[in-house]
PDB file of C-alpha atoms in Angstrom:
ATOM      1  CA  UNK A1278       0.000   0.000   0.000  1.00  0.00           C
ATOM      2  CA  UNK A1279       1.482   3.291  -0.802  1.00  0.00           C
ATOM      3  CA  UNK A1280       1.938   5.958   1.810  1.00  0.00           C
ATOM      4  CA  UNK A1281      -0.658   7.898   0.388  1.00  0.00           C
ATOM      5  CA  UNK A1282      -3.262   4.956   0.771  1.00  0.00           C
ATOM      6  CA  UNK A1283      -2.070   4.879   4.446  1.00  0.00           C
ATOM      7  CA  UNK A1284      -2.507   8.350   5.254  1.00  0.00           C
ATOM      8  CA  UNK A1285      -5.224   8.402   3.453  1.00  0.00           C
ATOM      9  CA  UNK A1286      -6.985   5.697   5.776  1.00  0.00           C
ATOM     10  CA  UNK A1287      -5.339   6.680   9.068  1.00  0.00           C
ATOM     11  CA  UNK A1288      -6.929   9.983   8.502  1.00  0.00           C
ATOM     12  CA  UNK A1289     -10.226   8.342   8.092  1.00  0.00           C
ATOM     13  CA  UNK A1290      -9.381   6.686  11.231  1.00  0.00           C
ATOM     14  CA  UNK A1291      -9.072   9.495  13.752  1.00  0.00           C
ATOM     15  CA  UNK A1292     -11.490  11.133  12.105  1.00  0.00           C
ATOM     16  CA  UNK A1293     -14.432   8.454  12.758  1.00  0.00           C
ATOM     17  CA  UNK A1294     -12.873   7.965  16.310  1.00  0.00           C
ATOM     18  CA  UNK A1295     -13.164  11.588  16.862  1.00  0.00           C
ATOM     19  CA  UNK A1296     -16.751  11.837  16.115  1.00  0.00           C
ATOM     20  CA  UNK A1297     -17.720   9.036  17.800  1.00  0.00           C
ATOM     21  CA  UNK A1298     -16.033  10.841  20.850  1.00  0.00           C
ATOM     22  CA  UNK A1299     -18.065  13.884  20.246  1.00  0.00           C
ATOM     23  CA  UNK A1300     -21.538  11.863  19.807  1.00  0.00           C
ATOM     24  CA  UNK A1301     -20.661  10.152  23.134  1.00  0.00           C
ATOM     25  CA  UNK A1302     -19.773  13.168  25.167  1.00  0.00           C
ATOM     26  CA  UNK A1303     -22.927  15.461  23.687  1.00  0.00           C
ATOM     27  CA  UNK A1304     -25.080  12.464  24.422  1.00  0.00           C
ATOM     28  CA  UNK A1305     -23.698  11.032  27.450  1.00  0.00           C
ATOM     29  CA  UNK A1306     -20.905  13.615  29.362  1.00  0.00           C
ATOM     30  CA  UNK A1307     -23.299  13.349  32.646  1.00  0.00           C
ATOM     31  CA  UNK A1308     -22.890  11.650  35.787  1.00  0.00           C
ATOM     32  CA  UNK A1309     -26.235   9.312  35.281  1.00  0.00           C
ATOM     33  CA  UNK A1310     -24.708   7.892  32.550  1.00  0.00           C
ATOM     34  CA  UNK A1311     -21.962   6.018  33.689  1.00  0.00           C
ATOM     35  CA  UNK A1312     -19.981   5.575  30.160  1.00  0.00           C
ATOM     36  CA  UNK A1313     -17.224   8.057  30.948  1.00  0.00           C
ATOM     37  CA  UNK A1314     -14.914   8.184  33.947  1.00  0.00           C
ATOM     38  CA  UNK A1315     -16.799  10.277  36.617  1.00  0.00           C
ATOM     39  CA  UNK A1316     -13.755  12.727  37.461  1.00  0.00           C
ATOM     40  CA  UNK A1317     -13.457  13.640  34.118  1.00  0.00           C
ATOM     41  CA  UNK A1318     -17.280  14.833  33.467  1.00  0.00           C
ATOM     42  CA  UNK A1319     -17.343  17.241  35.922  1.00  0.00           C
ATOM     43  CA  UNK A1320     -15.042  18.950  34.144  1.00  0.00           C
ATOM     44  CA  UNK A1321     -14.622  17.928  30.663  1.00  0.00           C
ATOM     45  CA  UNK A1322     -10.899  17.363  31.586  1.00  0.00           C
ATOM     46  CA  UNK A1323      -8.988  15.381  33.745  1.00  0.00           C
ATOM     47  CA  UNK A1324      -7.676  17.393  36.873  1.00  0.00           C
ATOM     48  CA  UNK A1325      -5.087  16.651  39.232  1.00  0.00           C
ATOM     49  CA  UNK A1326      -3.327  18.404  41.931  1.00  0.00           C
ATOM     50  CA  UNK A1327      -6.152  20.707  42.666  1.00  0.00           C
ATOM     51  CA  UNK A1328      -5.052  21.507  45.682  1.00  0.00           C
ATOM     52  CA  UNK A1329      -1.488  22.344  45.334  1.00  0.00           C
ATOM     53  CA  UNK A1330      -0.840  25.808  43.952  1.00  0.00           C
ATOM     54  CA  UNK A1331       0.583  25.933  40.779  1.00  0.00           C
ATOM     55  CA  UNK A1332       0.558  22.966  40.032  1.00  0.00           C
ATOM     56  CA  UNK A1333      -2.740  21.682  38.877  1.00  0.00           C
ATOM     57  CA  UNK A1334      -3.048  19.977  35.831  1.00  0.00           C
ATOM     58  CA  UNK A1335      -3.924  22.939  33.718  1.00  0.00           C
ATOM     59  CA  UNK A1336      -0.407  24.625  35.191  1.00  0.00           C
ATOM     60  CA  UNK A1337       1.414  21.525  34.488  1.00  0.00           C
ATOM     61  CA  UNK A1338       0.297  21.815  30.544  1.00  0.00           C
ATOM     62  CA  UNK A1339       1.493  25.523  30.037  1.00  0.00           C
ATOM     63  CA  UNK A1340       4.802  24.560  31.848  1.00  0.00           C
ATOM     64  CA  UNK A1341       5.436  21.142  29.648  1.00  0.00           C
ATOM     65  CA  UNK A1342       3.802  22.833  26.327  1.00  0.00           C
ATOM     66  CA  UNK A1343       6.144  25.682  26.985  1.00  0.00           C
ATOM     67  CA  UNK A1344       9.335  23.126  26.958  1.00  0.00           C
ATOM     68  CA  UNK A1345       8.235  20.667  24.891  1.00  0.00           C
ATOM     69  CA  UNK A1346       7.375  23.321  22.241  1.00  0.00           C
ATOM     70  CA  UNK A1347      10.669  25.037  22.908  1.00  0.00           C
ATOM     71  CA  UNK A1348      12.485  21.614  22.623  1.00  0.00           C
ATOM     72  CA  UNK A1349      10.656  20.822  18.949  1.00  0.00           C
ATOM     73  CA  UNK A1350      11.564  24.265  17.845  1.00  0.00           C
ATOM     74  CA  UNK A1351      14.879  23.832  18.023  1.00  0.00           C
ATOM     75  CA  UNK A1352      14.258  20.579  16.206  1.00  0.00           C
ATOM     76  CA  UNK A1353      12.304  22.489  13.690  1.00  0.00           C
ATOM     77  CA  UNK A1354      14.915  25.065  13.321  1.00  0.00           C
ATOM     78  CA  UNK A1355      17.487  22.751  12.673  1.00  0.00           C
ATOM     79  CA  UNK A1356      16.333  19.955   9.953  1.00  0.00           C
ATOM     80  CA  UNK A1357      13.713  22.743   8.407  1.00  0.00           C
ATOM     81  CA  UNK A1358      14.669  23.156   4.438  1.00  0.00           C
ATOM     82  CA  UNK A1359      16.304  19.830   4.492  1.00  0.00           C
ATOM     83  CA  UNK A1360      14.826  18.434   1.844  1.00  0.00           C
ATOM     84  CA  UNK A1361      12.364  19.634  -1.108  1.00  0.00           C
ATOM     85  CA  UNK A1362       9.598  16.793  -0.371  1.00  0.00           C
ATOM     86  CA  UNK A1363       9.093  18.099   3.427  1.00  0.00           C
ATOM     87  CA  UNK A1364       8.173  21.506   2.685  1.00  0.00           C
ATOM     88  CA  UNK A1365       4.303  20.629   4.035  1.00  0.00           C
ATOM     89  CA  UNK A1366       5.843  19.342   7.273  1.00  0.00           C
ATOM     90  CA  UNK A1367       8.147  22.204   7.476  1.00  0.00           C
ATOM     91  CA  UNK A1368       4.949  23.868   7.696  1.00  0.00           C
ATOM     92  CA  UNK A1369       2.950  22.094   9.693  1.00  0.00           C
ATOM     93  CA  UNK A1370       5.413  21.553  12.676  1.00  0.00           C
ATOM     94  CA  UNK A1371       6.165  25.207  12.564  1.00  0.00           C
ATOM     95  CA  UNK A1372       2.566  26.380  12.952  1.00  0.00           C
ATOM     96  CA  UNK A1373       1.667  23.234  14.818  1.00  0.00           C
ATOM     97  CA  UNK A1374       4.588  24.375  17.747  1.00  0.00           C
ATOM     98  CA  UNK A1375       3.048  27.969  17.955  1.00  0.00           C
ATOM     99  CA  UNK A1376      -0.246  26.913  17.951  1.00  0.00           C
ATOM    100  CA  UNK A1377       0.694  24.733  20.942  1.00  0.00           C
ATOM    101  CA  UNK A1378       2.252  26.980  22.888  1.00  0.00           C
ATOM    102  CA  UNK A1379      -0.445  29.708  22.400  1.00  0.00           C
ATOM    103  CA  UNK A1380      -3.010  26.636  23.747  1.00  0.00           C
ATOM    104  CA  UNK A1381      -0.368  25.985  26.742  1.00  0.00           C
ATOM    105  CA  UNK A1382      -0.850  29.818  27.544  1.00  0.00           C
ATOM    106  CA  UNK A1383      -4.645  29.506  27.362  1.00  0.00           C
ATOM    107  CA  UNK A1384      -4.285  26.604  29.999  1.00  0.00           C
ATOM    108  CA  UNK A1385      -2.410  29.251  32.534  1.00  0.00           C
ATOM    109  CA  UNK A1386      -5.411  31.387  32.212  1.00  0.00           C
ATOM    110  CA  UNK A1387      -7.579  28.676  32.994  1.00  0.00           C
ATOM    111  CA  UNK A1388      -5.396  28.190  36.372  1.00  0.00           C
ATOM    112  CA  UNK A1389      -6.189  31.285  37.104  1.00  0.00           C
ATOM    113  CA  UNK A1390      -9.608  31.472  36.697  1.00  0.00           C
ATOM    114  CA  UNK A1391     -10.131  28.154  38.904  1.00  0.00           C
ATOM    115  CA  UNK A1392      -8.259  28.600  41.444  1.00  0.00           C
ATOM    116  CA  UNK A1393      -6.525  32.136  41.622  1.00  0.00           C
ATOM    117  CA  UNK A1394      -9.008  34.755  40.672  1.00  0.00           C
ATOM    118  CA  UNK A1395     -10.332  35.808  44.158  1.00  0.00           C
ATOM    119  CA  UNK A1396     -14.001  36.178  42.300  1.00  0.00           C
ATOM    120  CA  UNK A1397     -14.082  32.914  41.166  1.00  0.00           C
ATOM    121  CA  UNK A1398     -17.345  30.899  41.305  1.00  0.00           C
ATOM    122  CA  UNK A1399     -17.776  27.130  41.723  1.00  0.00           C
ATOM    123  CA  UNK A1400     -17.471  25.277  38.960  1.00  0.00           C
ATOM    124  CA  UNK A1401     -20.774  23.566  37.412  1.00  0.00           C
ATOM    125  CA  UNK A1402     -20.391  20.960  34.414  1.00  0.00           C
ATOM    126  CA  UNK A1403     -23.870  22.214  33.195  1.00  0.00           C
ATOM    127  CA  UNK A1404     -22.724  26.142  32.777  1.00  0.00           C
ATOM    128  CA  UNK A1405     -22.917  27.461  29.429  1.00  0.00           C
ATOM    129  CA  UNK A1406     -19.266  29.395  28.164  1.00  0.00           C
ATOM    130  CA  UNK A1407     -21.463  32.362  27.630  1.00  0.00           C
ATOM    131  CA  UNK A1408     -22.609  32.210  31.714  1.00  0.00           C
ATOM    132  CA  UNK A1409     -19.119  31.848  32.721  1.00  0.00           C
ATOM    133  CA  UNK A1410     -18.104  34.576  30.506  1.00  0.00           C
ATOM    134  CA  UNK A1411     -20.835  36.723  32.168  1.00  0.00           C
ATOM    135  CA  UNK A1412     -20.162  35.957  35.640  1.00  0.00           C
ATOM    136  CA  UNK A1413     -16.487  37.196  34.827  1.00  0.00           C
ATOM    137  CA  UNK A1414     -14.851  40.413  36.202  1.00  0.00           C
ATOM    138  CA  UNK A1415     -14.395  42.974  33.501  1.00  0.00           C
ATOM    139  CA  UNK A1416     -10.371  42.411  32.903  1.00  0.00           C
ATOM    140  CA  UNK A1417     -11.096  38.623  32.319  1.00  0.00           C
ATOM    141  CA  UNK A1418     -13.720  39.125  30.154  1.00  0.00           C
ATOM    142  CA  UNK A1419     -11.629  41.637  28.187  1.00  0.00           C
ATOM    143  CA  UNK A1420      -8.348  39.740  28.103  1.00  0.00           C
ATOM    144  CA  UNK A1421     -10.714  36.837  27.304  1.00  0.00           C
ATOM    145  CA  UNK A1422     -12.141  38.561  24.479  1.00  0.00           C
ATOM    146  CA  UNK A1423      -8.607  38.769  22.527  1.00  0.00           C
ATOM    147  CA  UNK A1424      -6.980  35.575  24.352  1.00  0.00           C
ATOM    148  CA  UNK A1425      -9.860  33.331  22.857  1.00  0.00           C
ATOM    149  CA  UNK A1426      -9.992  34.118  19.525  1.00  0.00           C
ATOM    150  CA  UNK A1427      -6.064  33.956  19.249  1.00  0.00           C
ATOM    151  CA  UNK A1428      -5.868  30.959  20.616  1.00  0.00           C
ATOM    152  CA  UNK A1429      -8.414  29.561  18.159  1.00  0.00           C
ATOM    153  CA  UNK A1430      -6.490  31.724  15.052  1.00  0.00           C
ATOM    154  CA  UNK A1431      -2.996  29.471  16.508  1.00  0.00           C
ATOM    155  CA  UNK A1432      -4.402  26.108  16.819  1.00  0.00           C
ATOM    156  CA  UNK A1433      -6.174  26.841  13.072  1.00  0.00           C
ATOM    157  CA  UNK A1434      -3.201  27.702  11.572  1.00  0.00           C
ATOM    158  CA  UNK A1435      -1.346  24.172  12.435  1.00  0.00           C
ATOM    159  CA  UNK A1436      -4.144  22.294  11.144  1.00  0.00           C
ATOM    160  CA  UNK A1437      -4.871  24.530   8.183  1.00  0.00           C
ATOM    161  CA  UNK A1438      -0.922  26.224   7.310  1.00  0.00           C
ATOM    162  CA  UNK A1439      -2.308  26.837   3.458  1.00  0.00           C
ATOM    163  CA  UNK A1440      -5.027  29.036   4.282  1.00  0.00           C
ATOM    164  CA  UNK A1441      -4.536  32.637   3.938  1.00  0.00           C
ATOM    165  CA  UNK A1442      -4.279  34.851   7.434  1.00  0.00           C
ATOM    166  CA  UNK A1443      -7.529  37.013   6.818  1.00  0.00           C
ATOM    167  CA  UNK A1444      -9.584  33.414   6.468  1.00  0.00           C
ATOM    168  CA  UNK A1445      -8.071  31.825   9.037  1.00  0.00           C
ATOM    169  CA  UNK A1446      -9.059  35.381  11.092  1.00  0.00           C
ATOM    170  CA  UNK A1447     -12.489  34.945  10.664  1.00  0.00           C
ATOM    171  CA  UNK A1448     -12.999  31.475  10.975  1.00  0.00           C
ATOM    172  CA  UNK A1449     -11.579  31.845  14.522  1.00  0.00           C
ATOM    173  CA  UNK A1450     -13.875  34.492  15.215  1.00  0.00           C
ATOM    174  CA  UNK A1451     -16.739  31.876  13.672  1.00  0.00           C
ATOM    175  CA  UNK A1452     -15.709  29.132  16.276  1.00  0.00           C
ATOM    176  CA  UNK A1453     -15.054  30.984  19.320  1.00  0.00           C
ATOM    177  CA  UNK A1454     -18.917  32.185  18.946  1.00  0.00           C
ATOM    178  CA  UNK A1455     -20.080  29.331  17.972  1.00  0.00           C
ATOM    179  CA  UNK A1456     -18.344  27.614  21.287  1.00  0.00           C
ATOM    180  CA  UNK A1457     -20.578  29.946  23.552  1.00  0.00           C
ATOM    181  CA  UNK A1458     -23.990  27.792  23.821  1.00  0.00           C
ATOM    182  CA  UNK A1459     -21.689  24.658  24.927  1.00  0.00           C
ATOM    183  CA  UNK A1460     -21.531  23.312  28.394  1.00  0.00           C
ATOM    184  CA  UNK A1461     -18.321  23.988  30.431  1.00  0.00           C
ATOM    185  CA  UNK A1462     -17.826  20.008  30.101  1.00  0.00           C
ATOM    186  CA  UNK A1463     -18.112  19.875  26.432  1.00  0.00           C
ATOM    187  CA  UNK A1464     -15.068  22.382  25.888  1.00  0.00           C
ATOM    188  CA  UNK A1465     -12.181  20.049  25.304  1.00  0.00           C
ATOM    189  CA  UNK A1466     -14.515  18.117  22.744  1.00  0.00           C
ATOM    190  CA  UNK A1467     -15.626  21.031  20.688  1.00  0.00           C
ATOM    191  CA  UNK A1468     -11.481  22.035  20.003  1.00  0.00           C
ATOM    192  CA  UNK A1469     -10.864  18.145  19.837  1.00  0.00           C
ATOM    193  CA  UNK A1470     -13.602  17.793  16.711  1.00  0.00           C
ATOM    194  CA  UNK A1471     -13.332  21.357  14.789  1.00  0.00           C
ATOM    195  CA  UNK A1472      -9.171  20.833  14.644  1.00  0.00           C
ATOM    196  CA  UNK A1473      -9.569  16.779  14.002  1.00  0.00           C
ATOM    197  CA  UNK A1474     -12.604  17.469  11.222  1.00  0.00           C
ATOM    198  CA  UNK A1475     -10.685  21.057   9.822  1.00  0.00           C
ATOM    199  CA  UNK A1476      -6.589  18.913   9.695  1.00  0.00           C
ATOM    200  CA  UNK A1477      -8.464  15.556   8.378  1.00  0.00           C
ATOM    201  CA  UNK A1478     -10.165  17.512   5.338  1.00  0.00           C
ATOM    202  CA  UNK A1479      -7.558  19.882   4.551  1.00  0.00           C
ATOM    203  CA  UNK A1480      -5.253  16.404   4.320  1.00  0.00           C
ATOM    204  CA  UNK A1481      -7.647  14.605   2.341  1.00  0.00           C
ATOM    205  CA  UNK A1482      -7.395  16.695  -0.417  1.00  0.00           C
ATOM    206  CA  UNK A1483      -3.531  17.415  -0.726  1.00  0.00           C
ATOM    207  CA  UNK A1484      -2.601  16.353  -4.420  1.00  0.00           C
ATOM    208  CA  UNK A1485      -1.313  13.060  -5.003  1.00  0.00           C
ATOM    209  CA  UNK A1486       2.278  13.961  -5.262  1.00  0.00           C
ATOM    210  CA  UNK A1487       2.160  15.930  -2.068  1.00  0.00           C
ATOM    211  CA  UNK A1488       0.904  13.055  -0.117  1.00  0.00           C
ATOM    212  CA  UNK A1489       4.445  11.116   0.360  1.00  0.00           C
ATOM    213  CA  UNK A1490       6.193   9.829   3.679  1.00  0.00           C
ATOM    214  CA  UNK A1491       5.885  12.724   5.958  1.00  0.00           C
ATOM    215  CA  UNK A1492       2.244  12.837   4.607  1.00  0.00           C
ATOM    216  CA  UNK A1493       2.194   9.401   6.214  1.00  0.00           C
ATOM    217  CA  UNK A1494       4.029  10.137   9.287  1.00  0.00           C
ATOM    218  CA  UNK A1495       2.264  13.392   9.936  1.00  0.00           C
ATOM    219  CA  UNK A1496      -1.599  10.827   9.710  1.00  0.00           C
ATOM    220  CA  UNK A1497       0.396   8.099  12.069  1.00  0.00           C
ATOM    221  CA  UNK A1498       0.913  11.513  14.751  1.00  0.00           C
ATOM    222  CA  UNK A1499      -2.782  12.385  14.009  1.00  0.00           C
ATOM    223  CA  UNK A1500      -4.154   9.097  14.512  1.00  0.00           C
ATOM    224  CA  UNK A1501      -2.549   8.759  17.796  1.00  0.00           C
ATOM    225  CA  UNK A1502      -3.522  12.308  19.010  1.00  0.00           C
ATOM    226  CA  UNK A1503      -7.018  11.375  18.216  1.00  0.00           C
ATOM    227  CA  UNK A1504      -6.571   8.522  20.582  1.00  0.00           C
ATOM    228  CA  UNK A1505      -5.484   9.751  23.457  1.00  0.00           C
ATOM    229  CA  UNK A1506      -8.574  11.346  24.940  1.00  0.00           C
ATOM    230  CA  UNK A1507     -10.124   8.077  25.295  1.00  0.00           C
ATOM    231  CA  UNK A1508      -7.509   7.819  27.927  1.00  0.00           C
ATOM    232  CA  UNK A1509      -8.655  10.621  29.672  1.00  0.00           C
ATOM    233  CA  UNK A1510     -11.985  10.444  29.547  1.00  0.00           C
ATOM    234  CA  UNK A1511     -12.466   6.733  30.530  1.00  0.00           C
ATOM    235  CA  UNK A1512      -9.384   5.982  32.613  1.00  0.00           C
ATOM    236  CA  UNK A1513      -8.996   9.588  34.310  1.00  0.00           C
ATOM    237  CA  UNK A1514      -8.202   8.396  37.751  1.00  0.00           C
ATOM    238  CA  UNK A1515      -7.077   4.791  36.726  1.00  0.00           C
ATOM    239  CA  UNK A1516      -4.327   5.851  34.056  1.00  0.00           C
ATOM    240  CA  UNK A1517      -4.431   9.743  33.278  1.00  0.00           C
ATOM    241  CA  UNK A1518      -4.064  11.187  36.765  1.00  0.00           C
ATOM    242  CA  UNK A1519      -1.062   9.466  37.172  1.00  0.00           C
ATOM    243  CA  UNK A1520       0.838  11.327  34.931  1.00  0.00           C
ATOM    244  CA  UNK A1521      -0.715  14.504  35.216  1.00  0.00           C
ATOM    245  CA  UNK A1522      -4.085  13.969  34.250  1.00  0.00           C
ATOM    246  CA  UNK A1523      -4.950  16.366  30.881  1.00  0.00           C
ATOM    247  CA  UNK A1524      -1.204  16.856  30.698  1.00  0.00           C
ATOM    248  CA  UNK A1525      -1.174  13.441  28.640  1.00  0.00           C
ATOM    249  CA  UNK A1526      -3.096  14.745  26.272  1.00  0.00           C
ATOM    250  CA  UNK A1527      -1.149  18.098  25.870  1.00  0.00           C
ATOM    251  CA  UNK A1528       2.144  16.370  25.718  1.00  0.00           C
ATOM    252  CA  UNK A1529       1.663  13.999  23.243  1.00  0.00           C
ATOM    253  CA  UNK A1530       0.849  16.369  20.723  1.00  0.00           C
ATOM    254  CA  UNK A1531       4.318  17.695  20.406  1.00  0.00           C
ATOM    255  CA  UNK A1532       5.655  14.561  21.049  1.00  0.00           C
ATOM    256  CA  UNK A1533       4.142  13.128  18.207  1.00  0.00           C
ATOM    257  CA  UNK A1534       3.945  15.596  15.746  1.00  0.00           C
ATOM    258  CA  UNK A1535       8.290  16.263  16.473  1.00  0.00           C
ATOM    259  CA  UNK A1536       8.719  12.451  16.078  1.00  0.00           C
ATOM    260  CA  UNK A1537       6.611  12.164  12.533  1.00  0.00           C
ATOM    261  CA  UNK A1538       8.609  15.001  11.665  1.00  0.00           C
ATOM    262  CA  UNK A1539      12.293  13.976  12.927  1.00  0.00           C
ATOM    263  CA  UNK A1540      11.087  10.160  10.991  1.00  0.00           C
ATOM    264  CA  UNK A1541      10.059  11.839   7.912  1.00  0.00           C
ATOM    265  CA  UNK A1542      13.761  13.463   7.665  1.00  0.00           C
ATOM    266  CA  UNK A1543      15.488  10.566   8.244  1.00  0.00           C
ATOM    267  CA  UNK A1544      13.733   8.910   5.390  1.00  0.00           C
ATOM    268  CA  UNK A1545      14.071  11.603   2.871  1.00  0.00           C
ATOM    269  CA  UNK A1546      17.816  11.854   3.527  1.00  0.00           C
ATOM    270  CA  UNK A1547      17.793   8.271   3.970  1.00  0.00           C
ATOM    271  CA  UNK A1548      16.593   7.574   0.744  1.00  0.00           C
ATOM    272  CA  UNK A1549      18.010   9.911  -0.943  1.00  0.00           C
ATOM    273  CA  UNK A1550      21.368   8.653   0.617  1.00  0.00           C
ATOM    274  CA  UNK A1551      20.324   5.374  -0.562  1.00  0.00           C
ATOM    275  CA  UNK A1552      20.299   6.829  -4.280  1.00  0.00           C
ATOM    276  CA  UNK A1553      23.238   8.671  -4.278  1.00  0.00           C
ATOM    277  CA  UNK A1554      25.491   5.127  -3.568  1.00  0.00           C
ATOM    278  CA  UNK A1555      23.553   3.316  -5.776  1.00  0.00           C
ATOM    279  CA  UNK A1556      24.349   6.268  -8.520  1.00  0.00           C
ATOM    280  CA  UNK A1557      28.156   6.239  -7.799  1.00  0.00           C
ATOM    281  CA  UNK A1558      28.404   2.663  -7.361  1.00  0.00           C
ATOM    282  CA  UNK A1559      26.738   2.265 -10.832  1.00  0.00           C
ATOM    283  CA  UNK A1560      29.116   5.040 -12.526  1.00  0.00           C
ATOM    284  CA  UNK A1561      31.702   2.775 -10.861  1.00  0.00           C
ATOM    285  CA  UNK A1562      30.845  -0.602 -12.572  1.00  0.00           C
ATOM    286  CA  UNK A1563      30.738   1.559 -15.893  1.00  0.00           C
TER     287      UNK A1563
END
């Protein structure tokens, strides 16, 4: 099977897993229901360390996206333009790293807003965003009002590096209304299915010849992203809270996408290698 016939189905993959992961949590993300790990519906996430100051699951994701997106820069920065065939991975690891650590900073403010702002109300999985935005103090709402919709324009522009700025603009705009009516519970799953659905489309309809290893590699990272909030939301306090709770989920984003990346340059230059001996071993026997 060819790499692009791999992709091509390991896109189809996360993308059926991640809609059957929003269908479940819109139907059943309620403590009657039993189906999903009861930690995890109260808040949509999987918490940890709630109790120690700065270092609550939601801190623990700014500081690890922070160095984990600081470590795959440098990775970025130093295989980036190494060979003509990875110029959509170049691309997508940049924007995928800023996007990251613009979604690491969102996480800080959400620290705050739990558990430092000295207004804060108790949290209720039923809220709508718009409530909690209404219940705010006026310097939250207006560093919410340009923190959202950046966030949204960063995590956009991984998934989607070859649309132009002033689209991308108002499509974050679009979503970070349209994320309003949802419950305070259904957060993580409305990002999780508007980036899976936006990255697994966009993919899908790469030309032919663009769709070779890294296209591959870049669907094997996707896939296993897509994958990992199963973890969370069914094994919260079984599996996820030991290792930070939503921080596995955070983490392996970077992780995977730098590893798809760093394999996708070792088989270009591999190959390519691979060619070059082959070439002067032929001119050789001549």
């Amino acid at each position: 099977m060819s790499y692009a016939n791999l992709g091509n189905l390991l896109h189809c993959v996360s993308l059926i897993s991640t809609l059957i992961y929003t269908v479940l949590v819109l139907r059943f993300a309620n403590t009657e229901s039993g189906i999903f790990d009861q930690e995890w519906v109260i808040n949509g996430f999987c918490l940890t360390n709630e109790d120690i100051p700065y270092w609550s699951s939601h801190d623990l994701c700014l500081y690890y996206d922070s160095v984990l997106c600081f470590l795959g820069w440098g990775v970025y920065q130093k295989l980036r333009n190494s060979h003509p065939q990875m110029k959509n991975a170049d691309d997508s690891l940049k924007f995928n790293l800023l996007g990251h650590l613009g979604h690491g900073i969102l996480h800080g403010f959400i620290a705050y807003l739990q558990y430092r702002d000295p207004n804060r109300s108790e949290r209720m999985p039923g809220i709508r965003n718009y409530e909690t935005v209404f219940q705010m103090d006026v310097l939250p709402q207006i560093i919410g009002v340009f923190l959202f919709p950046a966030f949204w324009f960063g995590l956009l522009k991984g998934v989607l590096p070859k649309v132009s700025d002033k689209n991308l603009v108002m499509l974050s705009l679009l979503v970070s209304v349209g994320q309003m009516p949802f419950k305070a519970n259904q957060n993580f799953m409305y990002v999780q299915s508007i980036l899976v659905v936006c990255f697994t489309v966009a993919s899908l309809q790469l030309p032919q010849i663009e769709k070779n290893f890294d296209y591959f590699a870049m669907a094997f990272a996707g896939m296993i992203i897509s994958f990992v909030p199963w973890i969370e939301c069914m094994a919260c306090e079984s599996i996820a809270s030991k290792v930070g709770g939503h921080l596995i989920f955070d983490a392996s984003i970077p992780i995977s996408l730098v590893s798809a990346y760093v394999a996708s340059w070792l088989h270009f230059n591999s190959t390519e290698k691979y060619h070059k001996d082959a070439a002067a071993k032929a001119k050789k026997v001549h």
